[in-house]
CSV table of C-alpha atoms in Angstrom, one decimal:
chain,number,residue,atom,x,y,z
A,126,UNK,CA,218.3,107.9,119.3
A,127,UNK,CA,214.8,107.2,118.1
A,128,UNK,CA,211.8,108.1,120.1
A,129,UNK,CA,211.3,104.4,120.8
A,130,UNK,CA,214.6,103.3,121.8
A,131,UNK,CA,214.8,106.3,123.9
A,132,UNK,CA,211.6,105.0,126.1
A,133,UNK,CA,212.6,101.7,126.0
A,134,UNK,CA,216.1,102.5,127.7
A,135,UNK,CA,214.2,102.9,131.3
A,136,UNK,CA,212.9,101.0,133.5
A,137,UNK,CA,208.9,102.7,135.2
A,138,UNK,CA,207.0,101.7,137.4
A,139,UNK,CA,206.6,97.8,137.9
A,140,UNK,CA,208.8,97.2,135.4
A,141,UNK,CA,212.0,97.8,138.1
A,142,UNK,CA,212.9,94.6,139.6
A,143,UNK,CA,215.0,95.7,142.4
A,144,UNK,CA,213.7,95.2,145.8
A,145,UNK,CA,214.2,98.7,147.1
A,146,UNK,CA,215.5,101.9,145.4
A,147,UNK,CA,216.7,105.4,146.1
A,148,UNK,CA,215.2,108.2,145.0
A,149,UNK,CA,216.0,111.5,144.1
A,150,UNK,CA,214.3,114.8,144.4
A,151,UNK,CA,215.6,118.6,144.6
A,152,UNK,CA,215.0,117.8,148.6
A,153,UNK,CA,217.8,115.5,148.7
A,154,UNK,CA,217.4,111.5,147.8
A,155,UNK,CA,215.6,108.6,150.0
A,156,UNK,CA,216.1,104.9,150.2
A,157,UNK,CA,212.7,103.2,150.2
A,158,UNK,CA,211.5,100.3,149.1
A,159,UNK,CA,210.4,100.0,145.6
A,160,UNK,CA,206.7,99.1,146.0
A,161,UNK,CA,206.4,101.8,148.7
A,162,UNK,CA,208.1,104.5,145.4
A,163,UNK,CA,205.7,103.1,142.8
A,164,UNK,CA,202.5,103.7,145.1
A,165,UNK,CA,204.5,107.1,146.3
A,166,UNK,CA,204.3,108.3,142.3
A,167,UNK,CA,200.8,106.7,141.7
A,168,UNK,CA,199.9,109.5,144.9
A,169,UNK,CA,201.4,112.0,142.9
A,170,UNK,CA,199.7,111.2,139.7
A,171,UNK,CA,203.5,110.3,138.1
A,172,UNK,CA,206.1,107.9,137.4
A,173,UNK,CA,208.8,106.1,139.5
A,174,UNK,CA,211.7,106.2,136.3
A,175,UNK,CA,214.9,104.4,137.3
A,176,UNK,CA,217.0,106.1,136.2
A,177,UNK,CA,220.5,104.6,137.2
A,178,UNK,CA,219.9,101.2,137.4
A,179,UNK,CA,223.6,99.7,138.1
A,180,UNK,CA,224.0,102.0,141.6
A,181,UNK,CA,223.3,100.2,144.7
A,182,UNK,CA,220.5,100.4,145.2
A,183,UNK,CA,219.3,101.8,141.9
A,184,UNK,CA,218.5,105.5,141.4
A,185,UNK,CA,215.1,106.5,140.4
A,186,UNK,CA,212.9,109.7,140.2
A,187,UNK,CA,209.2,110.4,140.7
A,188,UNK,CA,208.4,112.6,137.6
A,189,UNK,CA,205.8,112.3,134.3
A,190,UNK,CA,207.6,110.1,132.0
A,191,UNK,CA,206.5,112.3,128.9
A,192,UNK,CA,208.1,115.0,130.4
A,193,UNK,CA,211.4,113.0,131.5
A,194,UNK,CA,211.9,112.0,127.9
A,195,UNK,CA,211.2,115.2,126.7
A,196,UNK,CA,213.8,117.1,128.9
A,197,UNK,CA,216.1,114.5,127.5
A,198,UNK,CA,215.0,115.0,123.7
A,199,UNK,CA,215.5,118.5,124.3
A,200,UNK,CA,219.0,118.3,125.9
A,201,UNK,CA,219.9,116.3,123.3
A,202,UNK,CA,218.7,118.8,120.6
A,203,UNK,CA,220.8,121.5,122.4
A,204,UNK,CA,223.5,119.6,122.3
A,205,UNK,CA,223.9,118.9,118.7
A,206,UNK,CA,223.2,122.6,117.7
A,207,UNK,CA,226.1,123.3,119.8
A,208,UNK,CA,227.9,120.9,117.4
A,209,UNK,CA,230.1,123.0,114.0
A,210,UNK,CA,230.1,120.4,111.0
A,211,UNK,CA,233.8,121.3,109.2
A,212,UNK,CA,234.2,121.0,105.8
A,213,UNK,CA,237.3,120.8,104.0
A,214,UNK,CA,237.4,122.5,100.1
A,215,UNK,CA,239.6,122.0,97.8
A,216,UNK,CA,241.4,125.3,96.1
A,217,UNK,CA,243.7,124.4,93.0
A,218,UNK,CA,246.4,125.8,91.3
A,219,UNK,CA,248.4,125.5,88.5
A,220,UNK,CA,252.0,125.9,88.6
A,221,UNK,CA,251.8,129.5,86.8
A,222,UNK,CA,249.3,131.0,88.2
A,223,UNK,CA,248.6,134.9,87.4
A,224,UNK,CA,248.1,137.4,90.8
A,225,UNK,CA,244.3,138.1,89.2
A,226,UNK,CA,243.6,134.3,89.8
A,227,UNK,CA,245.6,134.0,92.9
A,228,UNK,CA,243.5,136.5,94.7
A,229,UNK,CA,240.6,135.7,93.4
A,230,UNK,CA,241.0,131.9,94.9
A,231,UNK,CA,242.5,133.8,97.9
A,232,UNK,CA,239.3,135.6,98.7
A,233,UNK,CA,237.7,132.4,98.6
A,234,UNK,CA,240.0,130.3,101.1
A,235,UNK,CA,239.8,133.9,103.4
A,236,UNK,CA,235.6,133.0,103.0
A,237,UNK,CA,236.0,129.4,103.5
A,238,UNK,CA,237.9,129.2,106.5
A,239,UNK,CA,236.2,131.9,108.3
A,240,UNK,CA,233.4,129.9,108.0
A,241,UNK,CA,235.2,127.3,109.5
A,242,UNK,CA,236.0,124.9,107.2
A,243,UNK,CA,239.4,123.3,106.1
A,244,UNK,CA,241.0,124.8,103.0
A,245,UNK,CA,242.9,122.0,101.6
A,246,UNK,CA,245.3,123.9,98.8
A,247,UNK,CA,246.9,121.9,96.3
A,248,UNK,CA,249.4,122.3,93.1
A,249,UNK,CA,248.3,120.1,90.5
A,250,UNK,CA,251.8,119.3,87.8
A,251,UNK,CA,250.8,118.4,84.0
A,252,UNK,CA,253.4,116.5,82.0
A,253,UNK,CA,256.5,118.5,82.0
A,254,UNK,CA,255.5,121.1,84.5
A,255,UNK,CA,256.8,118.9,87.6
A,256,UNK,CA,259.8,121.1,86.8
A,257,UNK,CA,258.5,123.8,88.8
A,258,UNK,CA,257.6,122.1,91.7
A,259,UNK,CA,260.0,124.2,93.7
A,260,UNK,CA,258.1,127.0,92.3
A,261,UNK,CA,254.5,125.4,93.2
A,262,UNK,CA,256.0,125.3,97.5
A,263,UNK,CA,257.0,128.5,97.0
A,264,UNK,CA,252.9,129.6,95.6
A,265,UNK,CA,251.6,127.2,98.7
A,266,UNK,CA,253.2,128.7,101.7
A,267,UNK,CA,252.6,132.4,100.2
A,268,UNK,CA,249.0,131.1,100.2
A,269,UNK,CA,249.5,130.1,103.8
A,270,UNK,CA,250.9,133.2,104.8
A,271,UNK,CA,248.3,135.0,103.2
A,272,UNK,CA,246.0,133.5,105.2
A,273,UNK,CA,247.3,133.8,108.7
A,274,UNK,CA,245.2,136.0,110.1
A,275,UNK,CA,242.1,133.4,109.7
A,276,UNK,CA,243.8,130.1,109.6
A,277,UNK,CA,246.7,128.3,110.4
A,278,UNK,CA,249.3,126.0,108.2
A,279,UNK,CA,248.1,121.9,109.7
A,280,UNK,CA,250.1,120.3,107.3
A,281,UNK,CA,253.2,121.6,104.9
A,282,UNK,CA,253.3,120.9,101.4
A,283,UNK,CA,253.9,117.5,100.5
A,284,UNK,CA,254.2,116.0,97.4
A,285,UNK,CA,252.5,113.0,96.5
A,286,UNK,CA,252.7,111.7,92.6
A,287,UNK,CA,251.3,115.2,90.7
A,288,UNK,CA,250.0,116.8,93.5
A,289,UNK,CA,251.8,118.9,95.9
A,290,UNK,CA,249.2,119.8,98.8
A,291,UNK,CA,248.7,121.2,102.2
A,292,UNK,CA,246.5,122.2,104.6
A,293,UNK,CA,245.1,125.3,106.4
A,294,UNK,CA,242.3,124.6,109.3
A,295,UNK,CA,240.7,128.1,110.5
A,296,UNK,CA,241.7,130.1,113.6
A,297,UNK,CA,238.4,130.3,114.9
A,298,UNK,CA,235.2,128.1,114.9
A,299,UNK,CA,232.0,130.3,114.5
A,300,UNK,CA,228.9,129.9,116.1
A,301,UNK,CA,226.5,127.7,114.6
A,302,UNK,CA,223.7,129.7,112.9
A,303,UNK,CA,220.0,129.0,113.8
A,304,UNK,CA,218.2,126.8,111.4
A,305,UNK,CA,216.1,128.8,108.9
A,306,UNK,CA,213.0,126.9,107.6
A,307,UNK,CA,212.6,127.8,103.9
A,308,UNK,CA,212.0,125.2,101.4
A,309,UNK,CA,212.9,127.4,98.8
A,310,UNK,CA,216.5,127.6,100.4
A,311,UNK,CA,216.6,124.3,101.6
A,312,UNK,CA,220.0,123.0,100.0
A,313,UNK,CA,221.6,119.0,101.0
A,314,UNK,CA,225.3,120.0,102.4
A,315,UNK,CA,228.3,118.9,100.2
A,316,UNK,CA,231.1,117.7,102.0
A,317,UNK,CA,233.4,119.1,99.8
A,318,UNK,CA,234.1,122.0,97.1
A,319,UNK,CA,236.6,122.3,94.7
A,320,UNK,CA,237.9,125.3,93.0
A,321,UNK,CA,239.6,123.9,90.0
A,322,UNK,CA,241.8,125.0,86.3
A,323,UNK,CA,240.3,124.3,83.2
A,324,UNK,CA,242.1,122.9,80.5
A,325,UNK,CA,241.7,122.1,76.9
A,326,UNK,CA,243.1,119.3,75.7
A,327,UNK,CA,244.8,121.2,73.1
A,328,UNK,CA,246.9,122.8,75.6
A,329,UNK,CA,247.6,119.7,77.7
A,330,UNK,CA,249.2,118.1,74.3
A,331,UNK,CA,251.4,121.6,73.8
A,332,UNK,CA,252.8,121.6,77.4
A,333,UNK,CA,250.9,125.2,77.5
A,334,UNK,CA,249.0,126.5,81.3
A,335,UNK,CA,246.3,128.3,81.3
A,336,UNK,CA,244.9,130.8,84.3
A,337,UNK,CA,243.2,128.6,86.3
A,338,UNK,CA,239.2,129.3,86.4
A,339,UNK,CA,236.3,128.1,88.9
A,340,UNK,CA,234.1,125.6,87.9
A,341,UNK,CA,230.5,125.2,88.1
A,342,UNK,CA,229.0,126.5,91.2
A,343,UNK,CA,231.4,125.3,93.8
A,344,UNK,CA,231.9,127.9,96.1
């Protein structure tokens, strides 16, 4: 909500139409008429805010305006830094892949999901390779069971066209870190990552897999 909008979503002062109102304090609440709140919180040097204006009669507080929409901007502020933003990254495999490259993606899935993202693990199948498809579930829920002391299976593998995929959402949700202001560091967040195998066209007309490899500077 924009500073604007946010003061023009209360009624103050003279700008409350309602014949009388109650208002609030930490003493209790009151039901006054409203002409008799407004010059109450001119006394006091603050505002009458309404503050629930569909009760009956409406609710209002005598408080510094300013300072009611700050406590409000603030609240607001807490509330989102309370808020964890999950990401899901990709991890891919081939249907062959070697135990240096499986651990190697494993590590990252272990980082990713205690971070608290979403690992989404797939088997991508090349030509001919659909063959092993039994052998590519068999890779996946290792994968899964790898992983179960940080994550948990959300989905089994499915296969859908060349891709047979599934995912793992973490265990735990961490505690958002504190903001650090470095504009040096400062870096626009990407939704999602992929850990990928590379290919030569070369191999993909021979029917031939290669280790899979990470690409670019996705994780």
């Amino acid at each position: 909500m924009k500073k604007d909008d946010l003061k023009q979503s209360y009624n103050i002062n003279r700008q409350i139409r309602a014949r009388e109102v109650r208002v609030v304090s930490e003493g209790g609440s009151t039901v006054m008429p409203t002409a008799k709140a407004i010059a109450l919180a001119e006394q006091r040097g603050e505002d009458l805010v309404e503050i629930s204006p569909n009760a009956a009669p409406p609710v209002c507080r005598i408080i510094d305006y300013s300072k009611f929409l700050y406590q409000i901007k603030k609240k607001q502020k807490e509330i989102k830094a309370k808020q964890v933003k999950i990401e899901v990254k990709e991890i891919r495999f081939g249907p062959q892949t070697d135990e240096h490259d499986y651990d190697f993606k494993l590590k990252h899935a272990r980082e990713f999901l205690e971070e608290g993202n979403k690992v989404k693990a797939y088997v991508f199948f090349k030509g001919r390779s659909i063959i092993f498809k039994e052998q590519g579930e068999v890779l996946l829920l290792r994968f899964a069971n790898d992983l179960e002391e940080v994550g948990r299976v959300e989905s089994m593998p499915e296969l859908l066209g060349k891709r047979m995929t599934m995912f793992i959402s973490p265990k735990k949700v961490p505690t958002p870190k504190k903001a650090v202001k470095t504009a040096e560091t400062s870096v626009a967040p990407v939704q999602e990552k992929k850990i990928t195998d590379k290919a030569s066209a070369k191999q993909e007309k021979k029917g031939e897999y290669k280790i899979p490899t990470i690409e670019g500077e996705d994780f």
